[in-house]
Tab-separated table of N, CA and C in Angstrom:
chain	number	residue	atom	x	y	z
A	84	MET	N	0.767	-1.323	0.318
A	84	MET	CA	-0.218	-0.046	0.018
A	84	MET	C	0.699	1.314	-0.060
A	85	ALA	N	0.766	2.087	-0.904
A	85	ALA	CA	1.512	3.240	-0.900
A	85	ALA	C	0.822	3.983	0.191
A	86	ARG	N	1.958	4.976	0.918
A	86	ARG	CA	1.816	5.991	1.534
A	86	ARG	C	1.683	7.173	0.954
A	87	ILE	N	1.018	8.203	1.720
A	87	ILE	CA	0.753	9.313	0.983
A	87	ILE	C	1.408	10.373	2.674
A	88	THR	N	1.921	11.490	1.871
A	88	THR	CA	2.485	12.705	2.551
A	88	THR	C	1.433	13.071	3.844
A	89	ALA	N	1.805	13.826	4.564
A	89	ALA	CA	1.316	14.523	5.779
A	89	ALA	C	0.440	15.686	4.839
A	90	LYS	N	0.849	16.279	3.871
A	90	LYS	CA	0.146	16.859	3.185
A	90	LYS	C	-0.950	16.313	2.058
A	91	GLU	N	-0.368	15.728	1.252
A	91	GLU	CA	-1.536	15.108	0.923
A	91	GLU	C	-2.984	14.364	1.404
A	92	ARG	N	-2.339	13.856	2.742
A	92	ARG	CA	-3.355	13.398	3.582
A	92	ARG	C	-4.484	14.498	4.481
A	93	VAL	N	-3.942	15.677	4.352
A	93	VAL	CA	-4.526	16.978	4.603
A	93	VAL	C	-5.261	17.441	3.783
A	94	GLN	N	-5.383	17.489	2.112
A	94	GLN	CA	-5.687	17.410	1.123
A	94	GLN	C	-6.573	16.682	0.905
A	95	LYS	N	-6.495	15.273	1.102
A	95	LYS	CA	-7.754	14.087	0.937
A	95	LYS	C	-9.104	14.586	1.722
A	96	LYS	N	-8.163	15.140	3.547
A	96	LYS	CA	-9.609	15.439	4.246
A	96	LYS	C	-10.377	16.279	4.016
A	97	GLN	N	-9.611	17.529	3.387
A	97	GLN	CA	-10.122	18.623	2.893
A	97	GLN	C	-11.512	18.413	1.944
A	98	ASN	N	-10.901	17.644	1.125
A	98	ASN	CA	-11.571	17.433	-0.221
A	98	ASN	C	-12.875	16.550	0.134
A	99	LEU	N	-12.556	15.722	1.419
A	99	LEU	CA	-13.662	14.455	1.919
A	99	LEU	C	-14.885	15.634	2.926
A	100	ASP	N	-14.222	16.473	3.259
A	100	ASP	CA	-15.097	17.511	4.248
A	100	ASP	C	-16.077	18.184	3.380
A	101	ASN	N	-15.140	18.947	1.946
A	101	ASN	CA	-16.344	19.187	1.010
A	101	ASN	C	-16.825	18.833	0.501
A	102	MET	N	-17.010	17.467	0.295
A	102	MET	CA	-17.982	16.708	-0.282
A	102	MET	C	-18.868	16.300	0.687
A	103	VAL	N	-18.502	15.991	1.923
A	103	VAL	CA	-19.836	16.015	3.122
A	103	VAL	C	-20.556	17.032	3.061
A	104	ILE	N	-20.078	18.285	3.221
A	104	ILE	CA	-20.552	19.544	2.950
A	104	ILE	C	-21.663	19.873	2.132
A	105	SER	N	-21.279	19.572	0.641
A	105	SER	CA	-22.022	19.420	-0.679
A	105	SER	C	-23.466	18.463	-0.519
A	106	ILE	N	-22.824	17.455	0.063
A	106	ILE	CA	-23.747	16.438	0.537
A	106	ILE	C	-24.719	16.737	1.052
A	107	PHE	N	-24.073	17.154	1.921
A	107	PHE	CA	-25.622	17.581	3.449
A	107	PHE	C	-26.471	19.039	2.868
A	108	MET	N	-25.503	19.679	2.305
A	108	MET	CA	-26.397	20.828	1.919
A	108	MET	C	-27.541	20.473	0.487
A	109	ASN	N	-27.251	20.070	-0.496
A	109	ASN	CA	-28.300	19.694	-1.235
A	109	ASN	C	-29.019	18.105	-1.385
A	110	GLU	N	-28.400	17.019	-0.420
A	110	GLU	CA	-29.475	16.271	-0.213
A	110	GLU	C	-29.757	15.965	1.356
A	111	GLY	N	-29.208	16.270	2.275
A	111	GLY	CA	-29.492	16.112	3.250
A	111	GLY	C	-28.602	15.130	4.210
A	112	TRP	N	-28.691	14.725	5.640
A	112	TRP	CA	-27.783	14.086	6.597
A	112	TRP	C	-28.013	12.742	5.785
A	113	ASP	N	-29.281	12.436	6.058
A	113	ASP	CA	-29.026	10.906	5.455
A	113	ASP	C	-28.227	10.073	4.359
A	114	SER	N	-27.929	11.260	3.307
A	114	SER	CA	-27.229	11.192	2.358
A	114	SER	C	-26.006	11.178	2.430
A	115	VAL	N	-25.547	11.570	3.388
A	115	VAL	CA	-24.004	11.544	4.266
A	115	VAL	C	-23.509	10.255	4.381
A	116	THR	N	-22.857	9.597	3.848
A	116	THR	CA	-22.752	7.946	4.038
A	116	THR	C	-21.197	7.508	3.667
A	117	TYR	N	-20.910	6.519	4.017
A	117	TYR	CA	-19.381	5.828	3.561
A	117	TYR	C	-19.499	5.147	2.429
A	118	ASP	N	-20.680	4.827	1.889
A	118	ASP	CA	-21.142	4.145	0.582
A	118	ASP	C	-21.081	5.607	-0.615
A	119	ARG	N	-21.772	6.325	0.163
A	119	ARG	CA	-21.702	7.341	-0.636
A	119	ARG	C	-20.185	8.324	-1.188
A	120	LEU	N	-19.312	8.335	0.053
A	120	LEU	CA	-18.436	9.219	0.034
A	120	LEU	C	-17.463	8.225	-0.725
A	121	ALA	N	-17.431	7.042	-0.728
A	121	ALA	CA	-16.448	6.016	-1.426
A	121	ALA	C	-17.003	5.987	-2.806
A	122	LYS	N	-18.004	6.035	-3.235
A	122	LYS	CA	-18.671	6.473	-4.597
A	122	LYS	C	-17.726	7.502	-5.246
A	123	GLU	N	-18.566	8.483	-4.769
A	123	GLU	CA	-17.961	9.582	-5.294
A	123	GLU	C	-16.269	10.124	-5.545
A	124	PHE	N	-15.480	9.237	-4.411
A	124	PHE	CA	-14.333	9.330	-4.656
A	124	PHE	C	-13.428	8.245	-5.598
A	125	ASN	N	-14.496	7.096	-5.648
A	125	ASN	CA	-13.879	5.892	-6.545
A	125	ASN	C	-12.874	5.583	-5.736
A	126	VAL	N	-12.854	5.059	-4.158
A	126	VAL	CA	-12.689	4.303	-3.469
A	126	VAL	C	-13.192	3.635	-2.557
A	127	ARG	N	-12.575	2.571	-1.934
A	127	ARG	CA	-13.185	1.606	-0.751
A	127	ARG	C	-13.639	2.608	0.400
A	128	LYS	N	-14.667	1.547	1.244
A	128	LYS	CA	-15.256	2.517	2.419
A	128	LYS	C	-14.034	2.425	3.290
A	129	SER	N	-13.399	1.676	3.187
A	129	SER	CA	-11.809	1.053	4.268
A	129	SER	C	-11.205	2.877	4.227
A	130	SER	N	-10.819	3.418	2.764
A	130	SER	CA	-10.625	4.516	2.606
A	130	SER	C	-10.825	5.706	3.255
A	131	ILE	N	-12.347	5.979	3.439
A	131	ILE	CA	-12.943	6.882	4.312
A	131	ILE	C	-13.158	6.681	5.403
A	132	GLN	N	-12.977	5.889	6.117
A	132	GLN	CA	-12.981	5.234	7.337
A	132	GLN	C	-12.035	5.541	7.969
A	133	ALA	N	-10.683	5.725	7.234
A	133	ALA	CA	-9.325	6.438	7.485
A	133	ALA	C	-9.541	7.726	7.931
A	134	TYR	N	-10.469	8.344	7.579
A	134	TYR	CA	-10.497	9.961	7.904
A	134	TYR	C	-11.781	10.102	8.747
A	135	TYR	N	-12.603	9.356	8.869
A	135	TYR	CA	-13.672	9.221	9.625
A	135	TYR	C	-14.269	8.082	10.322
A	136	PRO	N	-13.467	7.461	11.370
A	136	PRO	CA	-13.576	6.550	12.067
A	136	PRO	C	-15.023	6.008	12.175
A	137	SER	N	-15.732	6.921	12.685
A	137	SER	CA	-17.084	6.994	12.641
A	137	SER	C	-18.284	7.431	11.992
A	138	SER	N	-19.488	7.230	11.757
A	138	SER	CA	-20.023	7.625	10.582
A	138	SER	C	-20.507	8.990	11.503
A	139	ILE	N	-20.522	8.938	12.798
A	139	ILE	CA	-20.821	10.614	13.920
A	139	ILE	C	-19.912	11.144	13.184
A	140	MET	N	-18.355	10.911	12.927
A	140	MET	CA	-18.016	11.987	12.646
A	140	MET	C	-17.580	12.658	11.419
A	141	PHE	N	-18.974	12.084	10.653
A	141	PHE	CA	-18.762	13.189	9.657
A	141	PHE	C	-19.379	14.435	9.906
A	142	ALA	N	-19.842	14.995	11.193
A	142	ALA	CA	-20.456	16.078	11.335
A	142	ALA	C	-18.870	17.003	11.589
A	143	THR	N	-17.831	16.426	12.081
A	143	THR	CA	-16.608	16.987	12.069
A	143	THR	C	-16.430	17.649	10.942
A	144	ALA	N	-17.103	17.558	9.874
A	144	ALA	CA	-16.734	18.113	8.338
A	144	ALA	C	-17.609	19.680	8.326
A	145	LEU	N	-18.686	19.194	9.101
A	145	LEU	CA	-19.580	20.561	9.168
A	145	LEU	C	-19.227	21.611	10.264
A	146	GLN	N	-18.363	21.363	11.173
A	146	GLN	CA	-18.099	22.172	11.960
A	146	GLN	C	-17.492	23.479	11.754
A	147	GLY	N	-18.402	24.776	12.227
A	147	GLY	CA	-17.783	26.141	11.877
A	147	GLY	C	-18.411	26.634	10.285
A	148	LYS	N	-19.339	25.767	9.938
A	148	LYS	CA	-19.451	25.756	8.379
A	148	LYS	C	-21.337	26.132	8.314
A	149	ILE	N	-22.076	25.549	9.232
A	149	ILE	CA	-23.111	25.364	9.366
A	149	ILE	C	-23.834	26.177	10.462
A	150	PHE	N	-23.448	26.235	11.783
A	150	PHE	CA	-23.937	27.218	12.875
A	150	PHE	C	-24.350	28.260	12.370
A	151	PRO	N	-23.321	29.240	11.273
A	151	PRO	CA	-23.641	30.381	11.092
A	151	PRO	C	-24.860	30.547	10.185
A	152	LEU	N	-25.303	29.480	9.441
A	152	LEU	CA	-26.175	29.585	8.475
A	152	LEU	C	-27.537	29.464	9.117
A	153	ILE	N	-27.514	28.841	11.165
A	153	ILE	CA	-28.938	28.598	11.166
A	153	ILE	C	-29.258	29.661	12.439
A	154	ILE	N	-27.989	30.019	12.877
A	154	ILE	CA	-28.192	31.295	14.042
A	154	ILE	C	-28.823	32.150	13.624
A	155	PRO	N	-29.163	33.185	12.579
A	155	PRO	CA	-29.877	34.063	11.989
A	155	PRO	C	-31.342	33.601	11.943
A	156	LEU	N	-31.371	32.411	12.034
A	156	LEU	CA	-33.219	32.215	12.137
A	156	LEU	C	-33.503	32.014	13.302
A	157	LEU	N	-32.505	31.861	14.390
A	157	LEU	CA	-32.994	31.835	15.847
A	157	LEU	C	-33.314	33.689	16.226
A	158	ASN	N	-34.557	33.117	17.411
A	158	ASN	CA	-34.661	34.661	17.884
A	158	ASN	C	-34.174	34.018	19.324
A	159	PHE	N	-32.795	34.463	20.133
A	159	PHE	CA	-32.883	34.565	21.211
A	159	PHE	C	-33.190	35.380	22.432
A	160	THR	N	-34.378	36.081	22.011
A	160	THR	CA	-34.788	37.437	23.107
A	160	THR	C	-35.390	36.863	24.412
A	161	THR	N	-36.304	35.955	24.223
A	161	THR	CA	-37.016	34.868	25.002
A	161	THR	C	-37.029	33.737	24.784
A	162	LYS	N	-37.441	33.128	26.307
A	162	LYS	CA	-37.698	31.362	25.642
A	162	LYS	C	-38.302	31.165	24.775
A	163	GLN	N	-40.224	31.893	24.789
A	163	GLN	CA	-40.793	31.385	23.822
A	163	GLN	C	-40.885	32.062	22.283
A	164	ALA	N	-39.737	33.071	22.795
A	164	ALA	CA	-39.242	33.552	21.237
A	164	ALA	C	-38.302	32.558	20.546
A	165	PHE	N	-37.328	32.077	20.833
A	165	PHE	CA	-36.787	30.952	20.923
A	165	PHE	C	-37.232	29.467	20.179
A	166	ILE	N	-38.509	29.065	21.182
A	166	ILE	CA	-39.196	27.737	20.938
A	166	ILE	C	-40.194	28.068	19.315
A	167	ASP	N	-40.412	29.256	19.247
A	167	ASP	CA	-41.270	29.212	18.218
A	167	ASP	C	-40.160	29.697	17.042
A	168	SER	N	-39.522	30.455	17.374
A	168	SER	CA	-38.399	30.451	15.827
A	168	SER	C	-37.831	29.201	15.891
A	169	TRP	N	-37.198	28.586	16.721
A	169	TRP	CA	-37.082	26.956	16.063
A	169	TRP	C	-37.870	26.155	15.225
A	170	ILE	N	-39.190	25.851	15.973
A	170	ILE	CA	-40.312	25.084	15.255
A	170	ILE	C	-40.262	25.996	14.135
A	171	LYS	N	-40.632	27.246	13.762
A	171	LYS	CA	-40.504	27.977	12.691
A	171	LYS	C	-39.691	27.326	11.458
A	172	ALA	N	-38.485	27.641	11.991
A	172	ALA	CA	-37.135	27.441	11.455
A	172	ALA	C	-37.615	25.900	10.759
A	173	TYR	N	-37.521	24.961	11.755
A	173	TYR	CA	-37.811	23.528	11.375
A	173	TYR	C	-38.979	23.078	10.292
A	174	GLU	N	-40.129	23.743	10.608
A	174	GLU	CA	-41.016	23.674	9.571
A	174	GLU	C	-40.845	24.099	8.052
A	175	ASN	N	-39.566	25.157	8.161
A	175	ASN	CA	-40.022	26.133	6.704
A	175	ASN	C	-39.204	24.981	5.415
A	176	LYS	N	-39.793	24.798	4.699
A	176	LYS	CA	-39.345	24.110	3.804
A	176	LYS	C	-37.917	24.647	2.409
A	177	GLU	N	-38.365	26.179	2.914
A	177	GLU	CA	-37.323	26.749	1.947
A	177	GLU	C	-35.852	26.827	2.642
A	178	GLN	N	-35.837	26.465	3.962
A	178	GLN	CA	-34.586	26.682	4.938
A	178	GLN	C	-34.470	24.969	5.125
A	179	HIS	N	-34.173	24.361	4.010
A	179	HIS	CA	-34.143	22.616	4.867
A	179	HIS	C	-32.672	22.399	5.647
A	180	ILE	N	-32.100	23.486	5.262
A	180	ILE	CA	-30.691	23.240	6.026
A	180	ILE	C	-31.027	22.948	7.780
A	181	PHE	N	-31.701	23.653	8.120
A	181	PHE	CA	-32.064	23.982	9.350
A	181	PHE	C	-32.642	22.443	10.282
A	182	LYS	N	-33.341	22.122	9.410
A	182	LYS	CA	-33.883	20.535	9.745
A	182	LYS	C	-32.855	19.321	9.671
A	183	GLU	N	-31.830	19.732	8.320
A	183	GLU	CA	-31.139	18.656	8.254
A	183	GLU	C	-30.056	18.769	9.600
A	184	VAL	N	-30.070	19.990	9.862
A	184	VAL	CA	-28.850	20.141	11.418
A	184	VAL	C	-29.337	19.615	12.208
A	185	VAL	N	-30.500	19.625	12.516
A	185	VAL	CA	-31.605	19.393	13.863
A	185	VAL	C	-31.157	17.547	13.465
A	186	LYS	N	-31.581	17.226	12.499
A	186	LYS	CA	-31.822	15.695	12.607
A	186	LYS	C	-30.584	15.189	12.358
A	187	MET	N	-29.167	15.867	12.107
A	187	MET	CA	-27.729	15.387	12.181
A	187	MET	C	-27.434	15.512	13.867
A	188	LEU	N	-27.779	16.814	14.295
A	188	LEU	CA	-27.605	16.528	16.029
A	188	LEU	C	-28.360	15.722	16.554
A	189	LEU	N	-29.935	15.123	16.367
A	189	LEU	CA	-30.420	14.095	16.854
A	189	LEU	C	-29.737	12.919	16.806
A	190	ALA	N	-29.291	12.557	15.582
A	190	ALA	CA	-28.786	11.210	15.098
A	190	ALA	C	-27.522	11.142	15.649
A	191	ASN	N	-26.692	12.056	15.886
A	191	ASN	CA	-25.361	11.954	16.495
A	191	ASN	C	-25.261	11.896	17.907
A	192	ILE	N	-26.049	12.934	18.640
A	192	ILE	CA	-26.424	12.556	19.742
A	192	ILE	C	-26.945	11.348	20.905
A	193	LEU	N	-27.793	10.797	19.997
A	193	LEU	CA	-28.697	9.569	20.298
A	193	LEU	C	-27.901	7.979	19.930
A	194	LYS	N	-26.479	8.418	18.897
A	194	LYS	CA	-25.893	7.186	19.292
A	194	LYS	C	-25.278	6.988	19.739
A	195	ASP	N	-24.791	5.642	20.397
A	195	ASP	CA	-23.140	5.688	20.929
A	195	ASP	C	-22.206	6.120	20.727
A	196	GLY	N	-21.379	6.396	21.606
A	196	GLY	CA	-19.951	7.185	20.974
A	196	GLY	C	-20.445	8.638	20.740
A	197	THR	N	-21.078	9.332	20.917
A	197	THR	CA	-21.972	10.736	20.583
A	197	THR	C	-20.385	11.540	20.187
A	198	SER	N	-20.737	12.365	19.268
A	198	SER	CA	-19.784	12.908	18.606
A	198	SER	C	-19.841	14.295	19.551
A	199	PRO	N	-18.266	14.525	19.736
A	199	PRO	CA	-18.451	15.662	21.158
A	199	PRO	C	-18.654	17.311	20.261
A	200	TYR	N	-18.576	17.147	19.070
A	200	TYR	CA	-18.746	18.380	17.990
A	200	TYR	C	-20.515	18.881	18.254
A	201	SER	N	-21.363	17.368	17.926
A	201	SER	CA	-22.770	17.543	18.378
A	201	SER	C	-23.243	17.843	19.043
A	202	ARG	N	-22.545	17.322	20.108
A	202	ARG	CA	-22.871	17.586	21.809
A	202	ARG	C	-22.688	19.314	22.237
A	203	GLY	N	-21.380	19.689	21.579
A	203	GLY	CA	-20.749	20.847	21.584
A	203	GLY	C	-21.632	22.187	21.089
A	204	SER	N	-22.410	21.578	20.054
A	204	SER	CA	-22.950	22.426	19.440
A	204	SER	C	-24.347	23.179	19.812
A	205	VAL	N	-24.746	21.718	20.848
A	205	VAL	CA	-26.137	21.942	21.128
A	205	VAL	C	-25.465	22.820	22.553
A	206	LEU	N	-24.965	22.633	23.132
A	206	LEU	CA	-24.205	23.155	24.532
A	206	LEU	C	-23.859	24.657	24.141
A	207	ASN	N	-23.392	25.134	22.703
A	207	ASN	CA	-23.306	26.511	22.359
A	207	ASN	C	-24.307	26.988	22.166
A	208	LEU	N	-24.947	26.646	21.944
A	208	LEU	CA	-26.406	27.109	21.142
A	208	LEU	C	-27.133	27.296	22.741
A	209	GLN	N	-26.815	26.358	23.803
A	209	GLN	CA	-27.641	27.139	25.060
A	209	GLN	C	-26.945	28.322	25.490
A	210	LYS	N	-25.709	28.209	25.463
A	210	LYS	CA	-24.997	29.103	26.198
A	210	LYS	C	-24.835	30.764	25.764
A	211	ILE	N	-25.123	30.379	24.524
A	211	ILE	CA	-25.596	31.662	23.411
A	211	ILE	C	-27.393	32.039	24.149
A	212	LEU	N	-27.754	31.538	24.136
A	212	LEU	CA	-29.632	31.885	24.378
A	212	LEU	C	-29.031	31.824	26.360
A	213	ALA	N	-28.829	31.334	26.896
A	213	ALA	CA	-28.716	31.811	28.330
A	213	ALA	C	-28.087	33.068	28.465
A	214	LYS	N	-27.187	33.247	27.689
A	214	LYS	CA	-26.374	35.123	27.890
A	214	LYS	C	-28.194	36.310	27.800
A	215	ASN	N	-28.917	36.064	26.950
A	215	ASN	CA	-30.457	36.548	26.833
A	215	ASN	C	-31.167	36.318	28.226
A	216	ILE	N	-31.406	34.799	28.157
A	216	ILE	CA	-32.563	34.223	29.415
A	216	ILE	C	-31.998	33.725	30.672
A	217	GLY	N	-30.775	33.175	30.716
A	217	GLY	CA	-30.383	33.286	32.006
A	217	GLY	C	-30.130	31.321	32.157
A	218	ASN	N	-29.597	30.792	32.415
A	218	ASN	CA	-28.875	29.293	32.026
A	218	ASN	C	-30.366	28.204	32.438
A	219	LYS	N	-31.378	28.551	33.219
A	219	LYS	CA	-32.231	27.455	33.595
A	219	LYS	C	-32.909	27.461	32.265
A	220	ASP	N	-33.612	28.924	32.237
A	220	ASP	CA	-34.586	29.251	30.810
A	220	ASP	C	-34.077	28.377	29.421
A	221	ALA	N	-32.418	28.918	29.263
A	221	ALA	CA	-31.697	28.022	28.267
A	221	ALA	C	-32.153	26.710	28.486
A	222	GLU	N	-31.879	26.211	29.259
A	222	GLU	CA	-31.632	24.548	29.317
A	222	GLU	C	-33.146	24.328	29.023
A	223	ASP	N	-34.052	24.606	30.057
A	223	ASP	CA	-35.475	24.365	29.527
A	223	ASP	C	-35.951	24.515	27.715
A	224	ALA	N	-35.470	25.533	27.205
A	224	ALA	CA	-35.810	25.930	26.131
A	224	ALA	C	-35.510	24.874	24.767
A	225	ILE	N	-33.941	24.275	25.635
A	225	ILE	CA	-33.438	23.424	24.496
A	225	ILE	C	-33.604	22.036	24.706
A	226	LYS	N	-33.947	21.340	26.011
A	226	LYS	CA	-35.169	20.985	26.360
A	226	LYS	C	-36.375	20.612	25.546
A	227	MET	N	-36.777	21.876	25.638
A	227	MET	CA	-38.432	21.572	24.858
A	227	MET	C	-38.066	21.579	23.226
A	228	VAL	N	-37.525	22.398	23.032
A	228	VAL	CA	-37.422	22.220	21.386
A	228	VAL	C	-37.048	20.953	21.126
A	229	PHE	N	-36.071	20.312	21.589
A	229	PHE	CA	-35.668	18.840	20.638
A	229	PHE	C	-36.781	18.015	21.451
A	230	GLY	N	-37.651	17.701	22.559
A	230	GLY	CA	-38.586	16.882	22.819
A	230	GLY	C	-39.962	17.427	21.685
A	231	GLU	N	-39.964	18.709	21.491
A	231	GLU	CA	-41.198	18.907	20.537
A	231	GLU	C	-40.582	18.278	19.124
A	232	ILE	N	-39.232	18.118	18.681
A	232	ILE	CA	-38.833	17.975	17.142
A	232	ILE	C	-39.279	16.232	17.488
A	233	ILE	N	-38.906	15.572	18.698
A	233	ILE	CA	-39.223	14.177	18.606
A	233	ILE	C	-40.283	13.983	18.557
A	234	TYR	N	-41.187	14.303	19.052
A	234	TYR	CA	-42.873	14.655	18.993
A	234	TYR	C	-43.258	14.734	17.832
A	235	MET	N	-42.765	15.281	17.113
A	235	MET	CA	-43.261	16.142	15.796
A	235	MET	C	-43.198	15.059	14.724
A	236	LYS	N	-41.829	14.355	14.974
A	236	LYS	CA	-41.477	13.347	14.247
A	236	LYS	C	-42.271	12.196	14.244
A	237	MET	N	-42.550	11.991	15.442
A	237	MET	CA	-43.785	10.517	15.802
A	237	MET	C	-44.681	10.842	15.017
A	238	HIS	N	-45.443	11.969	14.357
A	238	HIS	CA	-46.569	12.201	14.004
A	238	HIS	C	-46.410	12.742	12.429
A	239	ASN	N	-45.232	11.973	12.162
A	239	ASN	CA	-44.933	12.473	10.475
A	239	ASN	C	-44.877	11.134	9.642
């Protein structure tokens, strides 16, 4: 097996990350799979696993790129305003990225070996909200919006 240089490895990881972002943005979280990436790059799945040892690590490709797109959709002024804006953003078909982010966060958080990036994103969101409404209300709001999403999915 041919060895690659550190520079080549970084470039391949960047190319993979870019593909993960592209698939996520255009087709959604469910389309980001080992099979899909292997097909796109014409390599074996094991080659992809060298960069993403677990599928929840696909979220690392999104780090810092997706959060800025969803923050403007949320109203952080009050607990109820946050909850209402979350539900509105989730149901907005023109803003499918928000729904995909929530789907990704839930999927990764519920899996064994939760990605620290997914957990960190939720905690970061809670911290931003807490600056405006306090820690307790921010924690309650986060619990409520994720609970609401799970409840909504039961009825779809």
